[in-house]
């Protein structure tokens, strides 16, 4: 296996990009879908922001270093990765906060309708943000399993809110088809791209999507808790009202008016003062992903995950796959079900193979292709086979739950 | 003047702390109330977070580096600076977003009352966040000039929302007295400490305040767009419901339940994944301010601002003071009114004296005492006298407005 892997690595057109990340020695990192690796250029860029822009130029940097324009500029750089126009995307706050803004905006655009439709088992924060508006009396949460979504799309639905690639299984929704179905029912659509943006080609405008949000710290390699992005289709921007109307979303923040007047563009989604350190780190990651190209990345991740499955099969590992069998219908990950998924995950981490566990019984491996090699696949499969065969996961140390799992 | 200033500096018990900040050469920085200076320890701490915690330890750092606990830990460090208990304060999001959470929480605690009372000319984002809830149909904004606040506190008022030290004038509200008045009217109080927290002693619990928010990037020196903090009095925590119910505020975020259940403590104010770079930088600033001591800082800032006024008077500068005359009733700033405030501010900046302008006619000087010297006061006064006398502010270059003023 390892020889075949090395041959594949030698012929890999993206192999050079591994050197653009600081991948720690002795680690096979299959969790780039949870926290992307550190781009090698990030520390120097942050040093510059901290020492020069903050330390030396101080308050002047809002103008001279362009801090004030960073949310829109960085949104413009993310736009082509998700099939959007530059003026439709802004970087701001967290995915959760942006969900609240855009669910609210959708409800305001569909007066008389209160239902926000999603699926059970969607990433929790997506569902919780609907609940927040439900407790305010403004929304009604409806969860329908994915095979019943069409049926659930009735005349009460204001918004269909789905995560494009499921966080546990990686299963992809057909964005074009579901967007059409929602529109046919008179509803709007909000896509959460946290597990697809930067990992696979997304075509928001090609699908006529209305709204989207996405995460900066996974496939965009923006660092822990990096700011998130939000998309409004051009046709909706002027009518988008959102309740988190902070001063940075004002048409003229520095006029210090008593009355709120939203910025004409997507900047109306801004709320408080943006965190510049987070934005600066995210920009490095976005630039790098854009340089490599999302199509190239997705093609490689499919090859990596299929090769990993081959290696598992050849190692005699039989695990229940909960991700789709067809790589064209899943994101850049493979998830397996095992009653002892938590302990197995910990035993692998002890061997330097970092995947992750998702409650209650999912072992999840992400294939961030910008810095992974085929050799990593062969080695990870070997370790997994050994962990299962040896039963080393049964040790107490691997069964004690940590705060963050 | 300069000799007297140097004598004062020689006897200043806080003089040593200037060396703990990177104050740029040739700059007199009177804008620490807008963006605090860079603590010298910050770059190394960020380098460690980026290279070691993110780069090497990757996802494991949520446990091993304690990332998951940073919002509460840092809240606990801010608490003594504002008269709160450690378990009453959390660091999260921006001031604006935290205002939305706590205004919502207050409205939920006062059913049947919808009015949120503030003053015209409060910092815009405070007023705009009330408007956001007003557009949702959940709040009613009422603005009353400060001399009419008592009268406006009727039985419809759910919440009194005020900024402790006014951003333009520095004028302080009597927190204890107004909190009592609000409670007497059956209303709750939310104090915005953005211009007082870390600059002067605040005693939230001594005043029986209900809620508070504050800024990380001004007197706490957390860096541009640093995360903000929020306070809930212990007696309200269990009953505080807020609509930005993201996964990090869940009692068990990693159980990935479909239903939201708030964390038992102040962590219920958390929403999305916290930005670790911003938190790490803020922690350095908070540690340093705590070490110096808020009482010491406030005493020095009063002495600095009074010495600055003396120097102005001796230089023959007569400007209309809009800050309170008595240093005990203002924060760490002095503001003056002048029709050409913008151009004068720019002319001073060109000389390396960085104050700021607040629309339409305010020249604002902040006295962040951790890194300012009496010598800076004498020099700043000299420059201001020269700018006014020479009329150099009349140059075109000083009258052209920048994006951020």
Short mmCIF file of C-alpha atoms in Angstrom, two decimals, chain B residues 2-396:
data_model
loop_
_atom_site.label_atom_id
_atom_site.label_comp_id
_atom_site.label_asym_id
_atom_site.label_seq_id
_atom_site.Cartn_x
_atom_site.Cartn_y
_atom_site.Cartn_z
CA UNK B 2 8.30 70.63 30.37
CA UNK B 3 10.51 70.79 33.46
CA UNK B 4 7.54 70.55 35.75
CA UNK B 5 6.28 67.65 33.69
CA UNK B 6 9.56 65.79 34.03
CA UNK B 7 9.54 66.30 37.77
CA UNK B 8 6.05 64.83 37.91
CA UNK B 9 7.16 61.89 35.75
CA UNK B 10 10.12 61.25 38.03
CA UNK B 11 7.75 60.92 40.97
CA UNK B 12 5.08 58.91 39.14
CA UNK B 13 4.58 55.49 40.77
CA UNK B 14 3.17 54.13 37.47
CA UNK B 15 6.04 55.40 35.31
CA UNK B 16 7.58 51.95 35.03
CA UNK B 17 4.55 50.59 33.20
CA UNK B 18 5.16 52.61 30.04
CA UNK B 19 7.92 50.11 29.30
CA UNK B 20 5.41 47.29 29.27
CA UNK B 21 3.81 48.75 26.15
CA UNK B 22 5.16 49.31 22.65
CA UNK B 23 4.54 53.02 22.40
CA UNK B 24 5.83 54.14 19.00
CA UNK B 25 8.65 56.69 18.87
CA UNK B 26 7.63 60.23 18.10
CA UNK B 27 4.00 59.68 18.96
CA UNK B 28 1.95 61.17 21.77
CA UNK B 29 -0.98 58.82 21.86
CA UNK B 30 -4.11 60.40 23.26
CA UNK B 31 -6.44 57.85 21.73
CA UNK B 32 -6.11 54.86 24.03
CA UNK B 33 -9.83 55.28 24.61
CA UNK B 34 -10.39 54.30 20.99
CA UNK B 35 -7.68 51.66 20.49
CA UNK B 36 -5.35 50.86 23.38
CA UNK B 37 -1.61 50.49 22.81
CA UNK B 38 0.06 47.16 22.19
CA UNK B 39 1.30 45.48 25.37
CA UNK B 40 4.88 44.35 24.81
CA UNK B 41 4.01 40.80 25.85
CA UNK B 42 1.27 40.39 23.26
CA UNK B 43 3.29 39.49 20.15
CA UNK B 44 5.06 36.60 21.90
CA UNK B 45 1.81 35.28 23.32
CA UNK B 46 0.16 35.41 19.91
CA UNK B 47 3.15 33.70 18.33
CA UNK B 48 2.73 30.90 20.86
CA UNK B 49 -0.99 30.59 20.19
CA UNK B 50 -0.46 30.55 16.46
CA UNK B 51 2.63 28.36 16.11
CA UNK B 52 2.24 26.01 19.05
CA UNK B 53 -1.41 25.83 19.97
CA UNK B 54 -2.85 26.12 16.49
CA UNK B 55 0.06 25.02 14.30
CA UNK B 56 1.38 22.08 16.30
CA UNK B 57 -1.37 20.95 18.59
CA UNK B 58 -4.20 21.77 16.24
CA UNK B 59 -7.67 20.65 17.25
CA UNK B 60 -6.37 19.17 20.51
CA UNK B 61 -5.78 22.69 21.87
CA UNK B 62 -9.48 23.08 22.60
CA UNK B 63 -8.68 20.81 25.53
CA UNK B 64 -4.92 20.94 26.06
CA UNK B 65 -4.52 24.70 25.75
CA UNK B 66 -7.83 25.37 27.46
CA UNK B 67 -9.32 27.23 24.50
CA UNK B 68 -12.80 26.08 25.43
CA UNK B 69 -12.55 27.73 28.84
CA UNK B 70 -11.03 31.02 27.70
CA UNK B 71 -14.27 33.06 27.51
CA UNK B 72 -15.17 32.23 31.12
CA UNK B 73 -11.59 32.40 32.43
CA UNK B 74 -11.02 35.80 30.88
CA UNK B 75 -14.43 36.98 32.10
CA UNK B 76 -13.31 35.98 35.58
CA UNK B 77 -10.21 38.17 35.21
CA UNK B 78 -12.22 41.17 34.06
CA UNK B 79 -14.75 40.77 36.88
CA UNK B 80 -12.70 42.40 39.69
CA UNK B 81 -12.04 45.42 37.46
CA UNK B 82 -15.77 46.14 37.28
CA UNK B 83 -16.98 45.12 40.73
CA UNK B 84 -18.32 41.74 39.68
CA UNK B 85 -17.86 38.13 40.78
CA UNK B 86 -15.81 35.93 38.42
CA UNK B 87 -18.79 33.73 37.59
CA UNK B 88 -20.84 36.75 36.47
CA UNK B 89 -18.70 37.81 33.50
CA UNK B 90 -18.00 36.21 30.13
CA UNK B 91 -16.00 37.34 27.11
CA UNK B 92 -17.85 36.92 23.82
CA UNK B 93 -18.66 38.51 20.47
CA UNK B 94 -18.80 42.31 20.21
CA UNK B 95 -20.35 44.96 22.45
CA UNK B 96 -23.17 45.32 19.90
CA UNK B 97 -24.01 41.62 19.86
CA UNK B 98 -23.87 41.45 23.65
CA UNK B 99 -26.20 44.44 23.89
CA UNK B 100 -28.71 42.56 21.76
CA UNK B 101 -28.50 39.52 24.01
CA UNK B 102 -28.95 41.47 27.22
CA UNK B 103 -31.64 43.88 26.01
CA UNK B 104 -33.56 40.78 24.88
CA UNK B 105 -32.97 39.10 28.23
CA UNK B 106 -34.23 42.16 30.10
CA UNK B 107 -37.38 42.35 27.98
CA UNK B 108 -38.08 38.68 28.70
CA UNK B 109 -37.71 39.39 32.44
CA UNK B 110 -40.21 42.26 32.32
CA UNK B 111 -43.19 40.89 30.40
CA UNK B 112 -45.79 43.55 29.66
CA UNK B 113 -43.13 46.26 29.41
CA UNK B 114 -41.55 47.08 26.09
CA UNK B 115 -39.75 50.38 26.53
CA UNK B 116 -35.97 50.49 26.53
CA UNK B 117 -34.89 53.88 27.77
CA UNK B 118 -31.64 55.54 26.79
CA UNK B 119 -30.42 59.04 26.01
CA UNK B 120 -30.07 60.70 22.62
CA UNK B 121 -26.43 60.89 21.66
CA UNK B 122 -25.57 57.70 23.49
CA UNK B 123 -22.97 55.72 21.55
CA UNK B 124 -24.81 54.88 18.31
CA UNK B 125 -24.55 51.11 18.48
CA UNK B 126 -26.34 51.07 21.84
CA UNK B 127 -29.28 52.91 20.33
CA UNK B 128 -29.16 50.89 17.10
CA UNK B 129 -29.41 47.60 18.96
CA UNK B 130 -32.59 48.82 20.65
CA UNK B 131 -33.85 49.70 17.17
CA UNK B 132 -33.08 46.18 15.96
CA UNK B 133 -35.39 44.78 18.61
CA UNK B 134 -37.90 47.52 17.89
CA UNK B 135 -38.05 46.44 14.23
CA UNK B 136 -38.68 42.91 15.45
CA UNK B 137 -41.69 44.32 17.30
CA UNK B 138 -40.22 43.36 20.67
CA UNK B 139 -39.02 46.67 22.04
CA UNK B 140 -39.92 50.32 22.00
CA UNK B 141 -37.09 52.79 21.95
CA UNK B 142 -37.38 55.84 24.16
CA UNK B 143 -34.66 58.49 24.30
CA UNK B 144 -34.68 61.14 26.99
CA UNK B 145 -31.98 63.73 27.71
CA UNK B 146 -30.13 62.90 30.88
CA UNK B 147 -31.86 65.55 32.93
CA UNK B 148 -35.23 64.01 32.01
CA UNK B 149 -34.33 60.35 32.55
CA UNK B 150 -35.99 60.12 35.94
CA UNK B 151 -39.24 61.46 34.59
CA UNK B 152 -39.07 59.08 31.62
CA UNK B 153 -38.70 56.06 33.93
CA UNK B 154 -42.36 55.09 34.03
CA UNK B 155 -44.18 51.77 34.34
CA UNK B 156 -43.65 50.95 30.65
CA UNK B 157 -39.88 50.86 30.96
CA UNK B 158 -38.39 47.38 30.97
CA UNK B 159 -34.77 48.47 30.79
CA UNK B 160 -32.63 51.52 31.29
CA UNK B 161 -29.61 51.29 28.98
CA UNK B 162 -26.87 53.84 29.51
CA UNK B 163 -23.19 54.24 28.83
CA UNK B 164 -21.39 54.86 32.09
CA UNK B 165 -18.81 57.31 30.68
CA UNK B 166 -20.09 59.17 27.63
CA UNK B 167 -17.99 58.48 24.55
CA UNK B 168 -17.92 62.11 23.45
CA UNK B 169 -17.72 64.06 26.68
CA UNK B 170 -16.52 61.51 29.19
CA UNK B 171 -19.32 62.61 31.53
CA UNK B 172 -20.09 59.91 34.09
CA UNK B 173 -23.53 58.83 35.13
CA UNK B 174 -24.08 58.20 38.83
CA UNK B 175 -24.41 54.46 38.45
CA UNK B 176 -25.69 53.77 41.95
CA UNK B 177 -28.32 56.50 41.87
CA UNK B 178 -29.67 55.68 38.41
CA UNK B 179 -29.72 51.97 39.08
CA UNK B 180 -31.78 52.63 42.18
CA UNK B 181 -34.15 54.90 40.25
CA UNK B 182 -34.64 52.25 37.56
CA UNK B 183 -35.33 49.58 40.15
CA UNK B 184 -37.76 51.87 41.93
CA UNK B 185 -39.64 52.14 38.64
CA UNK B 186 -39.63 48.36 38.28
CA UNK B 187 -37.11 48.42 35.44
CA UNK B 188 -33.77 46.69 35.00
CA UNK B 189 -30.47 48.39 34.14
CA UNK B 190 -27.85 47.58 31.53
CA UNK B 191 -24.61 49.56 31.80
CA UNK B 192 -22.30 49.94 28.84
CA UNK B 193 -18.82 50.14 30.36
CA UNK B 194 -16.96 50.61 27.07
CA UNK B 195 -15.50 53.94 28.16
CA UNK B 196 -15.08 53.16 31.84
CA UNK B 197 -14.15 49.48 32.32
CA UNK B 198 -10.42 49.27 32.94
CA UNK B 199 -10.14 53.06 33.14
CA UNK B 200 -11.83 53.79 36.43
CA UNK B 201 -13.22 51.83 39.36
CA UNK B 202 -16.66 50.43 38.56
CA UNK B 203 -18.73 48.72 41.21
CA UNK B 204 -21.50 46.83 39.45
CA UNK B 205 -22.49 44.71 42.42
CA UNK B 206 -22.11 47.57 44.85
CA UNK B 207 -24.68 49.40 42.73
CA UNK B 208 -26.84 46.31 42.34
CA UNK B 209 -26.62 46.61 38.56
CA UNK B 210 -28.43 43.92 36.58
CA UNK B 211 -26.48 43.69 33.35
CA UNK B 212 -23.42 45.23 31.76
CA UNK B 213 -21.33 45.04 28.61
CA UNK B 214 -17.90 46.43 27.85
CA UNK B 215 -15.23 46.78 25.23
CA UNK B 216 -11.94 44.90 24.96
CA UNK B 217 -10.00 47.14 22.60
CA UNK B 218 -9.97 50.45 24.46
CA UNK B 219 -8.68 50.61 28.03
CA UNK B 220 -8.14 46.84 28.18
CA UNK B 221 -5.63 46.95 25.32
CA UNK B 222 -6.93 43.83 23.62
CA UNK B 223 -6.17 44.89 20.06
CA UNK B 224 -8.30 46.08 17.14
CA UNK B 225 -11.80 44.65 17.35
CA UNK B 226 -10.97 42.58 20.45
CA UNK B 227 -13.87 40.55 21.81
CA UNK B 228 -16.19 42.20 24.31
CA UNK B 229 -17.44 41.19 27.74
CA UNK B 230 -20.85 40.85 29.30
CA UNK B 231 -22.04 40.72 32.90
CA UNK B 232 -25.17 39.23 34.43
CA UNK B 233 -25.79 39.71 38.16
CA UNK B 234 -25.77 36.33 39.86
CA UNK B 235 -29.42 36.67 40.89
CA UNK B 236 -30.49 36.89 37.24
CA UNK B 237 -28.31 34.24 35.62
CA UNK B 238 -30.68 31.31 35.95
CA UNK B 239 -33.55 33.37 34.48
CA UNK B 240 -31.60 34.96 31.67
CA UNK B 241 -32.86 33.86 28.28
CA UNK B 242 -31.30 35.32 25.19
CA UNK B 243 -32.15 34.64 21.57
CA UNK B 244 -28.63 34.25 20.19
CA UNK B 245 -28.69 30.71 21.47
CA UNK B 246 -25.72 29.30 19.61
CA UNK B 247 -24.10 25.97 20.35
CA UNK B 248 -21.38 27.36 22.61
CA UNK B 249 -24.02 28.59 25.05
CA UNK B 250 -25.56 25.13 25.30
CA UNK B 251 -25.26 23.19 28.55
CA UNK B 252 -23.56 20.37 26.60
CA UNK B 253 -22.37 21.66 23.22
CA UNK B 254 -20.71 18.42 22.28
CA UNK B 255 -23.76 16.28 22.88
CA UNK B 256 -25.05 17.70 19.58
CA UNK B 257 -28.67 17.60 20.73
CA UNK B 258 -31.41 18.95 18.51
CA UNK B 259 -32.83 20.95 21.41
CA UNK B 260 -31.28 23.96 23.04
CA UNK B 261 -30.70 23.89 26.76
CA UNK B 262 -28.79 26.88 28.13
CA UNK B 263 -25.62 26.42 30.16
CA UNK B 264 -26.36 26.89 33.86
CA UNK B 265 -23.94 29.79 34.24
CA UNK B 266 -23.08 32.99 32.44
CA UNK B 267 -21.78 30.78 29.60
CA UNK B 268 -25.36 30.87 28.34
CA UNK B 269 -24.40 34.16 26.74
CA UNK B 270 -21.95 32.42 24.42
CA UNK B 271 -23.12 31.92 20.88
CA UNK B 272 -20.74 30.74 18.12
CA UNK B 273 -17.20 29.39 18.31
CA UNK B 274 -15.04 32.00 20.10
CA UNK B 275 -12.18 33.63 18.23
CA UNK B 276 -9.09 32.39 20.01
CA UNK B 277 -6.58 34.88 18.58
CA UNK B 278 -8.66 37.79 19.83
CA UNK B 279 -9.16 36.19 23.24
CA UNK B 280 -5.45 35.47 23.67
CA UNK B 281 -4.47 39.05 22.85
CA UNK B 282 -7.13 40.44 25.15
CA UNK B 283 -5.94 38.30 28.03
CA UNK B 284 -2.50 39.92 27.93
CA UNK B 285 -4.05 43.37 28.11
CA UNK B 286 -6.39 42.44 30.94
CA UNK B 287 -3.59 40.87 32.98
CA UNK B 288 -1.53 44.02 32.63
CA UNK B 289 -4.34 46.40 33.59
CA UNK B 290 -5.20 44.19 36.57
CA UNK B 291 -1.56 44.26 37.66
CA UNK B 292 -1.39 48.06 37.53
CA UNK B 293 -4.74 48.43 39.28
CA UNK B 294 -7.77 50.39 38.16
CA UNK B 295 -7.67 52.74 41.18
CA UNK B 296 -4.07 53.67 40.41
CA UNK B 297 -4.88 54.18 36.77
CA UNK B 298 -7.84 56.41 37.44
CA UNK B 299 -5.94 58.54 39.94
CA UNK B 300 -3.16 59.10 37.42
CA UNK B 301 -5.53 59.84 34.56
CA UNK B 302 -7.20 62.55 36.60
CA UNK B 303 -3.83 64.07 37.38
CA UNK B 304 -2.78 63.85 33.74
CA UNK B 305 -5.91 65.49 32.41
CA UNK B 306 -5.78 68.30 34.97
CA UNK B 307 -2.11 68.90 34.18
CA UNK B 308 -3.00 69.01 30.47
CA UNK B 309 -5.59 71.69 31.18
CA UNK B 310 -2.99 73.68 33.16
CA UNK B 311 -0.54 73.44 30.27
CA UNK B 312 -3.22 74.59 27.83
CA UNK B 313 -4.07 77.54 30.03
CA UNK B 314 -0.43 78.51 30.38
CA UNK B 315 -0.03 78.27 26.61
CA UNK B 316 -2.94 80.62 26.17
CA UNK B 317 -5.20 78.05 24.55
CA UNK B 318 -8.85 78.73 25.18
CA UNK B 319 -11.14 76.00 23.96
CA UNK B 320 -14.68 75.22 25.00
CA UNK B 321 -14.54 72.23 27.32
CA UNK B 322 -17.50 69.89 26.84
CA UNK B 323 -16.29 67.39 29.44
CA UNK B 324 -17.19 67.98 33.07
CA UNK B 325 -14.91 70.42 34.83
CA UNK B 326 -14.65 68.20 37.90
CA UNK B 327 -12.38 65.22 37.16
CA UNK B 328 -14.36 63.10 39.61
CA UNK B 329 -17.39 63.22 37.32
CA UNK B 330 -15.69 62.32 34.06
CA UNK B 331 -13.84 59.33 32.62
CA UNK B 332 -10.24 59.37 31.41
CA UNK B 333 -10.75 61.94 28.67
CA UNK B 334 -11.19 65.59 27.86
CA UNK B 335 -13.24 66.82 24.94
CA UNK B 336 -13.36 70.28 23.44
CA UNK B 337 -15.70 71.84 20.96
CA UNK B 338 -14.38 73.66 17.91
CA UNK B 339 -15.99 74.24 14.52
CA UNK B 340 -12.79 73.06 12.87
CA UNK B 341 -12.25 70.10 15.17
CA UNK B 342 -11.66 67.71 12.28
CA UNK B 343 -8.89 69.75 10.66
CA UNK B 344 -7.26 70.58 13.98
CA UNK B 345 -7.24 66.89 14.85
CA UNK B 346 -5.58 66.06 11.52
CA UNK B 347 -2.97 68.78 11.95
CA UNK B 348 -2.13 67.37 15.38
CA UNK B 349 -1.87 63.86 13.99
CA UNK B 350 0.60 65.14 11.39
CA UNK B 351 2.69 66.32 14.33
CA UNK B 352 2.46 62.93 16.00
CA UNK B 353 -0.16 63.93 18.56
CA UNK B 354 -2.95 61.44 18.07
CA UNK B 355 -6.28 62.42 19.51
CA UNK B 356 -9.53 61.94 17.74
CA UNK B 357 -12.42 63.72 16.22
CA UNK B 358 -16.03 62.95 16.90
CA UNK B 359 -18.64 64.27 14.55
CA UNK B 360 -19.50 67.06 14.14
CA UNK B 361 -17.22 69.33 16.19
CA UNK B 362 -15.54 67.44 19.03
CA UNK B 363 -11.82 67.17 19.60
CA UNK B 364 -11.31 64.30 22.02
CA UNK B 365 -8.18 63.47 24.00
CA UNK B 366 -7.94 60.26 25.97
CA UNK B 367 -5.53 59.83 28.86
CA UNK B 368 -4.78 56.14 29.08
CA UNK B 369 -2.49 56.47 32.07
CA UNK B 370 -0.71 53.14 31.79
CA UNK B 371 1.61 54.46 29.11
CA UNK B 372 1.30 58.26 29.14
CA UNK B 373 3.72 60.67 30.79
CA UNK B 374 3.24 64.16 32.13
CA UNK B 375 5.81 65.16 29.52
CA UNK B 376 3.35 63.99 26.86
CA UNK B 377 0.77 66.37 28.30
CA UNK B 378 3.12 69.35 28.14
CA UNK B 379 4.16 68.49 24.61
CA UNK B 380 0.62 67.85 23.40
CA UNK B 381 -0.48 71.20 24.81
CA UNK B 382 2.43 72.93 23.09
CA UNK B 383 1.55 71.33 19.75
CA UNK B 384 -2.10 72.25 20.10
CA UNK B 385 -1.18 75.85 20.91
CA UNK B 386 1.10 75.99 17.87
CA UNK B 387 -1.49 74.43 15.56
CA UNK B 388 -4.08 76.97 16.62
CA UNK B 389 -1.70 79.91 16.54
CA UNK B 390 -0.14 79.08 13.19
CA UNK B 391 -3.45 78.24 11.55
CA UNK B 392 -1.78 75.23 9.89
CA UNK B 393 -5.01 73.27 10.30
CA UNK B 394 -6.39 75.34 7.42
CA UNK B 395 -4.36 73.35 4.90
CA UNK B 396 -6.46 71.31 2.43
#
